[in-house]
Amino acid sequence: MRSLDRLNMCWIDGRSITLPKSFSVFNPATGKEIGNVPLDEGELTTQAIESAWAAFSTWSKRSAGERATYLHSWADRLIEHKRELAELLSMEQGKPMLEAKEEIEGAVEFIRWYAEEGKRIQGEVLTPLRANQRISVIRQPVGVAALITPWNYPAAMVTRKVAPALAAGCTVILKPAKETPLIAIALFEQLMATGIPAGVANLVTGEAAKIAQVLLNDHRVRKISFTGSTEVGKRLMSQAAAQVKRISLELGGNAPCIVFSDADIDLAAERIVLNKFENCGQMCNGINVVYVHETIASKLEERIIQLVKRMKVGKGSDPDVKIGPLINQRERQKVHELVLDAKQQGATLLLGGDMLEKDEFHQGAFYAPTIMNQVHQNMRCVQEEIFGPVLPILTFQTEEEVIKQVNQTSYGLAAYFFTKDHNRVHRVSEALEFGMIGVNGTSLSVPQAPFGGIKESGQGREGGTYGLEEYLELKYISTILD
Ligand code: NAD
C-alpha cells in the first residue's frame, strides 16, 4: 500500500488542506497509530459551506447526464484501486479483507445506481379543475447537504449519501467518523481525480460537535443526512428544528430474529451466523437477539455453535480470518459489560464471553465470539443494541407472544424471521413494527431498496428512488391562462 501520509488532509473547494492541529487514527487490531488528519474546530467547515454554496448554482444546473459522467468516473476509479482501498479499510476499521472488498464493491454499486437514477428524476402535470389553469410539479435539488457518517461501514455509508446527493444536483460537505477518516479521504481523492468542479464535494475532519454546530447554524446548509447513534441523532434533530432544516436519520437498531418451529434449522443457523458475526457484530441491521421456538432451541443452538467455532478471530489482513477486532477498547468494554450483566442475571454462556488479550490479540480490541441462552427479555443485552460479536438466545411458545415481545423495543430498523409457511410470511411481516423485514435471509442493503427505520431508529430512507427524494424539493407551479 502507498504511504498513508498523503491522506492527512481535508478537501475544500477542490483543494487539499492541512491544519496545524491534527488527531491520530489507529489500527484496532494492533492499537498502533496509522495516520493523522486535520482537527477542524469549525473554521474549515465555514470555508466548506462557502465553497459548496458557491458551487451549487452551477452544479444544480448541469444536466443529469453530465453529473452521471462524473459519478461513473468515480466508480471506475474506485474499482481500479479496489485492492488498495480494501486494505486501507481493513487496517483502519478492522474488518476482514473479504468483507472490506465487498464493502468497496457495494459502495461502487451505490454510485453507479444513483448516476443512472439521477436521469430519471421526474415531474408531473396535474389535471386542473378550472379550464384556464395549468398545474405542474417539478423536483429540484435541496441545496447544500451536510453528510455525517459512522465508522462501521465507512466506505459504503459515504457513497450511499454522496452519490444520491450529487445525482440530485446538491453540493455536499462530508464529515466522516473520527475513527475512520482515512478511507473517506481516500474515496474523495478519487472523486477529485475525476475533475469534478471545485466545491461540489468537500470533506472536513475534526471535532464532531463543533463542526455540526457550524453546519446547523448556517442558513446555506439546507439538508442534514446523519448515520450514527440514536443519542446523537436526537440531538441533531432538535438542533435542526431551529432553521427547519431537512434531516434524514439512520440510527441504531436492535434487530430480533425469530426462528419458527417450521423453519429450516440448518439454513437459519447458517444465515444467522453470517449476519451476526459480519463486521464483528457492528452492524446497525445486525441481529441483536434470536428468539427460537422452544421445540427446536437446542438443535438450533448446537448448529450455531458448530458454525461459530469454525470462525477464526484475528487481524483482518489474515486471509483465514472471519472475525476482526471491535473498533476500539471503549466499544469492547461496552460489549463486555452487557455480557457480564447477562451472566449476573442468570444467562448461561455456551461459547466465549471474554476479551481476547493474549499473544496475537495483544493491544487489539478483540472479543471472543459469544453465545448465551437462558436469556430474559429484560436483560440489558436484549433491550440495548449490543454492537459486538455476542448472540443472546431466547425461547418462545406462540407466534402471538413473540411478535408482542419483539415489538416492545423502542427501535424499529430491521427484523428477521425464518419459516416455511407462506401464510405466516405475510402475517408476520405485516405485524412486525420495523422498517425492514428479512424473511429466510438477512441481506438488506442493496442500491434499489429503501434502507431505514421507524420509531427511534430514524426517519427517511437511503437507497432506491426513496433515497434520491431525500435530496429533492417539490415545487408546485400554477399558471393561469388568459
Ligand atoms: P455516533 O453517533 O457516535 O457517530 C456517528 C457520526 O456522528 C460520526 O461521524 C461522529 O463523529 C458524529 N458525531 C458524534 N458526536 C456528534 C455530535 N455531538 N454532533 C454531530 N455529530 C456527532 O455513532 P457511531 O458510534 O459512529 O456509530 C454507531 C451507531 O451508528 C450505532 O448505533 C449504529 O446502529 C448506528 N448506525 C446506523 C445505521 C443505519 O443505517 N441506521 C448504519 C450504521 C450505523
PDB file of C-alpha atoms in Angstrom, residues 220-393:
ATOM      1  CA  ARG A 220     -26.956  27.951   3.455  1.00  0.00           C
ATOM      2  CA  VAL A 221     -26.950  24.304   4.607  1.00  0.00           C
ATOM      3  CA  ARG A 222     -30.426  23.039   3.762  1.00  0.00           C
ATOM      4  CA  LYS A 223     -30.120  19.341   4.466  1.00  0.00           C
ATOM      5  CA  ILE A 224     -28.530  17.108   7.092  1.00  0.00           C
ATOM      6  CA  SER A 225     -28.138  13.389   6.480  1.00  0.00           C
ATOM      7  CA  PHE A 226     -26.833  11.537   9.508  1.00  0.00           C
ATOM      8  CA  THR A 227     -25.991   7.901  10.191  1.00  0.00           C
ATOM      9  CA  GLY A 228     -24.935   7.047  13.693  1.00  0.00           C
ATOM     10  CA  SER A 229     -26.232   6.556  17.205  1.00  0.00           C
ATOM     11  CA  THR A 230     -29.774   7.353  18.300  1.00  0.00           C
ATOM     12  CA  GLU A 231     -28.394   9.618  21.013  1.00  0.00           C
ATOM     13  CA  VAL A 232     -26.534  11.939  18.607  1.00  0.00           C
ATOM     14  CA  GLY A 233     -29.343  11.701  16.047  1.00  0.00           C
ATOM     15  CA  LYS A 234     -31.889  13.016  18.558  1.00  0.00           C
ATOM     16  CA  ARG A 235     -29.609  15.919  19.401  1.00  0.00           C
ATOM     17  CA  LEU A 236     -29.148  16.849  15.738  1.00  0.00           C
ATOM     18  CA  MET A 237     -32.882  16.596  15.127  1.00  0.00           C
ATOM     19  CA  SER A 238     -33.683  19.074  17.847  1.00  0.00           C
ATOM     20  CA  GLN A 239     -30.911  21.451  16.706  1.00  0.00           C
ATOM     21  CA  ALA A 240     -32.065  21.219  13.060  1.00  0.00           C
ATOM     22  CA  ALA A 241     -35.503  22.415  14.161  1.00  0.00           C
ATOM     23  CA  ALA A 242     -34.198  25.957  14.717  1.00  0.00           C
ATOM     24  CA  GLN A 243     -33.932  26.521  10.958  1.00  0.00           C
ATOM     25  CA  VAL A 244     -36.393  23.776   9.937  1.00  0.00           C
ATOM     26  CA  LYS A 245     -33.625  22.046   8.025  1.00  0.00           C
ATOM     27  CA  ARG A 246     -34.481  18.829   6.248  1.00  0.00           C
ATOM     28  CA  ILE A 247     -32.964  15.924   8.124  1.00  0.00           C
ATOM     29  CA  SER A 248     -32.614  12.193   7.448  1.00  0.00           C
ATOM     30  CA  LEU A 249     -31.584   9.940  10.292  1.00  0.00           C
ATOM     31  CA  GLU A 250     -30.296   6.377  10.059  1.00  0.00           C
ATOM     32  CA  LEU A 251     -29.876   5.460  13.709  1.00  0.00           C
ATOM     33  CA  GLY A 252     -29.332   2.470  15.941  1.00  0.00           C
ATOM     34  CA  GLY A 253     -31.149  -0.823  15.586  1.00  0.00           C
ATOM     35  CA  ASN A 254     -31.916  -3.772  17.810  1.00  0.00           C
ATOM     36  CA  ALA A 255     -32.917  -6.418  15.293  1.00  0.00           C
ATOM     37  CA  PRO A 256     -34.710  -9.514  16.506  1.00  0.00           C
ATOM     38  CA  CYS A 257     -34.519 -12.748  14.535  1.00  0.00           C
ATOM     39  CA  ILE A 258     -37.384 -15.195  15.087  1.00  0.00           C
ATOM     40  CA  VAL A 259     -36.938 -18.852  14.189  1.00  0.00           C
ATOM     41  CA  PHE A 260     -40.345 -20.562  13.991  1.00  0.00           C
ATOM     42  CA  SER A 261     -40.785 -24.287  14.621  1.00  0.00           C
ATOM     43  CA  ASP A 262     -41.324 -24.983  10.893  1.00  0.00           C
ATOM     44  CA  ALA A 263     -38.068 -23.270   9.815  1.00  0.00           C
ATOM     45  CA  ASP A 264     -35.203 -24.964   8.005  1.00  0.00           C
ATOM     46  CA  ILE A 265     -32.888 -25.096  11.031  1.00  0.00           C
ATOM     47  CA  ASP A 266     -29.614 -25.529   9.121  1.00  0.00           C
ATOM     48  CA  LEU A 267     -30.412 -22.635   6.803  1.00  0.00           C
ATOM     49  CA  ALA A 268     -31.465 -20.418   9.718  1.00  0.00           C
ATOM     50  CA  ALA A 269     -28.277 -21.215  11.671  1.00  0.00           C
ATOM     51  CA  GLU A 270     -26.048 -20.511   8.694  1.00  0.00           C
ATOM     52  CA  ARG A 271     -27.666 -17.166   7.863  1.00  0.00           C
ATOM     53  CA  ILE A 272     -27.914 -16.048  11.486  1.00  0.00           C
ATOM     54  CA  VAL A 273     -24.180 -16.663  11.946  1.00  0.00           C
ATOM     55  CA  LEU A 274     -23.294 -14.856   8.706  1.00  0.00           C
ATOM     56  CA  ASN A 275     -25.292 -11.795   9.738  1.00  0.00           C
ATOM     57  CA  LYS A 276     -24.436 -11.735  13.445  1.00  0.00           C
ATOM     58  CA  PHE A 277     -20.678 -12.004  13.059  1.00  0.00           C
ATOM     59  CA  GLU A 278     -20.272  -9.808   9.983  1.00  0.00           C
ATOM     60  CA  ASN A 279     -18.124  -6.787  10.825  1.00  0.00           C
ATOM     61  CA  CYS A 280     -17.633  -8.277  14.327  1.00  0.00           C
ATOM     62  CA  GLY A 281     -21.308  -7.646  15.048  1.00  0.00           C
ATOM     63  CA  GLN A 282     -21.004  -3.894  14.452  1.00  0.00           C
ATOM     64  CA  MET A 283     -23.875  -3.578  12.015  1.00  0.00           C
ATOM     65  CA  CYS A 284     -26.941  -1.423  12.614  1.00  0.00           C
ATOM     66  CA  ASN A 285     -29.210  -4.001  10.957  1.00  0.00           C
ATOM     67  CA  GLY A 286     -27.323  -6.883  12.544  1.00  0.00           C
ATOM     68  CA  ILE A 287     -29.246  -9.464  14.548  1.00  0.00           C
ATOM     69  CA  ASN A 288     -29.216  -8.463  18.197  1.00  0.00           C
ATOM     70  CA  VAL A 289     -31.198 -11.335  19.670  1.00  0.00           C
ATOM     71  CA  VAL A 290     -32.520 -14.679  18.411  1.00  0.00           C
ATOM     72  CA  TYR A 291     -35.985 -15.832  19.515  1.00  0.00           C
ATOM     73  CA  VAL A 292     -36.334 -19.543  18.781  1.00  0.00           C
ATOM     74  CA  HIS A 293     -39.378 -21.778  19.227  1.00  0.00           C
ATOM     75  CA  GLU A 294     -38.771 -23.881  22.354  1.00  0.00           C
ATOM     76  CA  THR A 295     -39.175 -27.186  20.489  1.00  0.00           C
ATOM     77  CA  ILE A 296     -36.162 -26.555  18.219  1.00  0.00           C
ATOM     78  CA  ALA A 297     -33.991 -24.414  20.504  1.00  0.00           C
ATOM     79  CA  SER A 298     -31.344 -26.967  21.392  1.00  0.00           C
ATOM     80  CA  LYS A 299     -30.916 -28.104  17.773  1.00  0.00           C
ATOM     81  CA  LEU A 300     -30.501 -24.503  16.550  1.00  0.00           C
ATOM     82  CA  GLU A 301     -28.057 -23.658  19.344  1.00  0.00           C
ATOM     83  CA  GLU A 302     -25.975 -26.729  18.586  1.00  0.00           C
ATOM     84  CA  ARG A 303     -25.759 -25.862  14.893  1.00  0.00           C
ATOM     85  CA  ILE A 304     -24.893 -22.201  15.571  1.00  0.00           C
ATOM     86  CA  ILE A 305     -22.125 -23.202  17.980  1.00  0.00           C
ATOM     87  CA  GLN A 306     -20.655 -25.632  15.422  1.00  0.00           C
ATOM     88  CA  LEU A 307     -20.540 -22.901  12.775  1.00  0.00           C
ATOM     89  CA  VAL A 308     -19.113 -20.199  15.052  1.00  0.00           C
ATOM     90  CA  LYS A 309     -16.364 -22.493  16.364  1.00  0.00           C
ATOM     91  CA  ARG A 310     -15.048 -22.709  12.793  1.00  0.00           C
ATOM     92  CA  MET A 311     -14.650 -18.933  12.503  1.00  0.00           C
ATOM     93  CA  LYS A 312     -11.138 -17.671  13.045  1.00  0.00           C
ATOM     94  CA  VAL A 313     -10.697 -14.439  15.019  1.00  0.00           C
ATOM     95  CA  GLY A 314      -7.735 -12.226  14.166  1.00  0.00           C
ATOM     96  CA  LYS A 315      -6.346  -9.391  12.101  1.00  0.00           C
ATOM     97  CA  GLY A 316      -8.392  -8.532   9.013  1.00  0.00           C
ATOM     98  CA  SER A 317      -5.285  -8.836   6.842  1.00  0.00           C
ATOM     99  CA  ASP A 318      -5.026 -12.604   7.558  1.00  0.00           C
ATOM    100  CA  PRO A 319      -6.955 -14.297   4.695  1.00  0.00           C
ATOM    101  CA  ASP A 320      -8.334 -17.036   7.007  1.00  0.00           C
ATOM    102  CA  VAL A 321      -9.820 -14.598   9.496  1.00  0.00           C
ATOM    103  CA  LYS A 322     -13.606 -14.300   9.613  1.00  0.00           C
ATOM    104  CA  ILE A 323     -13.985 -12.058  12.682  1.00  0.00           C
ATOM    105  CA  GLY A 324     -11.794  -8.998  13.240  1.00  0.00           C
ATOM    106  CA  PRO A 325     -11.486  -6.718  16.284  1.00  0.00           C
ATOM    107  CA  LEU A 326     -14.064  -4.252  17.571  1.00  0.00           C
ATOM    108  CA  ILE A 327     -13.426  -0.638  16.593  1.00  0.00           C
ATOM    109  CA  ASN A 328     -11.720   0.308  19.876  1.00  0.00           C
ATOM    110  CA  GLN A 329     -11.232  -0.585  23.536  1.00  0.00           C
ATOM    111  CA  ARG A 330     -14.173   1.560  24.649  1.00  0.00           C
ATOM    112  CA  GLU A 331     -16.630  -0.328  22.435  1.00  0.00           C
ATOM    113  CA  ARG A 332     -15.126  -3.638  23.589  1.00  0.00           C
ATOM    114  CA  GLN A 333     -15.645  -2.683  27.212  1.00  0.00           C
ATOM    115  CA  LYS A 334     -19.300  -1.788  26.480  1.00  0.00           C
ATOM    116  CA  VAL A 335     -19.894  -5.187  24.881  1.00  0.00           C
ATOM    117  CA  HIS A 336     -18.249  -6.975  27.813  1.00  0.00           C
ATOM    118  CA  GLU A 337     -20.425  -5.123  30.323  1.00  0.00           C
ATOM    119  CA  LEU A 338     -23.561  -6.404  28.573  1.00  0.00           C
ATOM    120  CA  VAL A 339     -22.235  -9.985  28.773  1.00  0.00           C
ATOM    121  CA  LEU A 340     -21.337  -9.614  32.467  1.00  0.00           C
ATOM    122  CA  ASP A 341     -24.772  -8.169  33.211  1.00  0.00           C
ATOM    123  CA  ALA A 342     -26.489 -11.103  31.452  1.00  0.00           C
ATOM    124  CA  LYS A 343     -24.327 -13.652  33.305  1.00  0.00           C
ATOM    125  CA  GLN A 344     -25.088 -11.998  36.608  1.00  0.00           C
ATOM    126  CA  GLN A 345     -28.805 -12.229  35.886  1.00  0.00           C
ATOM    127  CA  GLY A 346     -28.735 -15.936  35.090  1.00  0.00           C
ATOM    128  CA  ALA A 347     -27.760 -16.267  31.426  1.00  0.00           C
ATOM    129  CA  THR A 348     -25.681 -19.331  30.511  1.00  0.00           C
ATOM    130  CA  LEU A 349     -22.584 -18.920  28.375  1.00  0.00           C
ATOM    131  CA  LEU A 350     -22.484 -21.520  25.595  1.00  0.00           C
ATOM    132  CA  LEU A 351     -19.393 -20.034  23.945  1.00  0.00           C
ATOM    133  CA  GLY A 352     -16.914 -17.179  24.523  1.00  0.00           C
ATOM    134  CA  GLY A 353     -17.806 -14.458  26.996  1.00  0.00           C
ATOM    135  CA  ASP A 354     -14.498 -12.689  27.366  1.00  0.00           C
ATOM    136  CA  MET A 355     -11.987 -10.269  25.893  1.00  0.00           C
ATOM    137  CA  LEU A 356      -9.117 -11.785  23.894  1.00  0.00           C
ATOM    138  CA  GLU A 357      -5.874 -10.163  25.028  1.00  0.00           C
ATOM    139  CA  LYS A 358      -3.023 -12.641  24.880  1.00  0.00           C
ATOM    140  CA  ASP A 359      -0.459 -13.411  22.158  1.00  0.00           C
ATOM    141  CA  GLU A 360      -1.598 -12.277  18.695  1.00  0.00           C
ATOM    142  CA  PHE A 361      -4.527 -10.372  20.243  1.00  0.00           C
ATOM    143  CA  HIS A 362      -2.256  -8.188  22.365  1.00  0.00           C
ATOM    144  CA  GLN A 363      -3.188  -4.444  22.148  1.00  0.00           C
ATOM    145  CA  GLY A 364      -6.088  -5.178  19.783  1.00  0.00           C
ATOM    146  CA  ALA A 365      -9.798  -4.731  20.597  1.00  0.00           C
ATOM    147  CA  PHE A 366     -10.642  -8.425  20.139  1.00  0.00           C
ATOM    148  CA  TYR A 367     -13.604 -10.166  21.758  1.00  0.00           C
ATOM    149  CA  ALA A 368     -14.392 -13.866  21.729  1.00  0.00           C
ATOM    150  CA  PRO A 369     -17.487 -14.769  19.668  1.00  0.00           C
ATOM    151  CA  THR A 370     -20.105 -15.311  22.343  1.00  0.00           C
ATOM    152  CA  ILE A 371     -23.357 -17.262  22.507  1.00  0.00           C
ATOM    153  CA  MET A 372     -25.680 -17.229  25.519  1.00  0.00           C
ATOM    154  CA  ASN A 373     -29.005 -18.893  26.375  1.00  0.00           C
ATOM    155  CA  GLN A 374     -31.288 -18.699  29.423  1.00  0.00           C
ATOM    156  CA  VAL A 375     -31.611 -15.044  28.449  1.00  0.00           C
ATOM    157  CA  HIS A 376     -34.604 -12.941  29.529  1.00  0.00           C
ATOM    158  CA  GLN A 377     -36.400 -10.104  27.826  1.00  0.00           C
ATOM    159  CA  ASN A 378     -35.490  -7.533  30.481  1.00  0.00           C
ATOM    160  CA  MET A 379     -31.723  -8.097  30.352  1.00  0.00           C
ATOM    161  CA  ARG A 380     -29.633  -5.199  29.008  1.00  0.00           C
ATOM    162  CA  CYS A 381     -28.306  -7.293  26.102  1.00  0.00           C
ATOM    163  CA  VAL A 382     -31.890  -7.665  24.839  1.00  0.00           C
ATOM    164  CA  GLN A 383     -33.031  -4.115  25.497  1.00  0.00           C
ATOM    165  CA  GLU A 384     -29.890  -2.380  24.170  1.00  0.00           C
ATOM    166  CA  GLU A 385     -28.016  -2.576  20.886  1.00  0.00           C
ATOM    167  CA  ILE A 386     -25.028  -4.902  21.546  1.00  0.00           C
ATOM    168  CA  PHE A 387     -22.901  -3.868  18.527  1.00  0.00           C
ATOM    169  CA  GLY A 388     -20.462  -6.725  19.056  1.00  0.00           C
ATOM    170  CA  PRO A 389     -19.969 -10.476  18.443  1.00  0.00           C
ATOM    171  CA  VAL A 390     -22.432 -11.594  21.111  1.00  0.00           C
ATOM    172  CA  LEU A 391     -25.586 -13.601  20.407  1.00  0.00           C
ATOM    173  CA  PRO A 392     -28.233 -13.973  23.132  1.00  0.00           C
ATOM    174  CA  ILE A 393     -30.856 -16.670  22.505  1.00  0.00           C
TER     175      ILE A 393
END
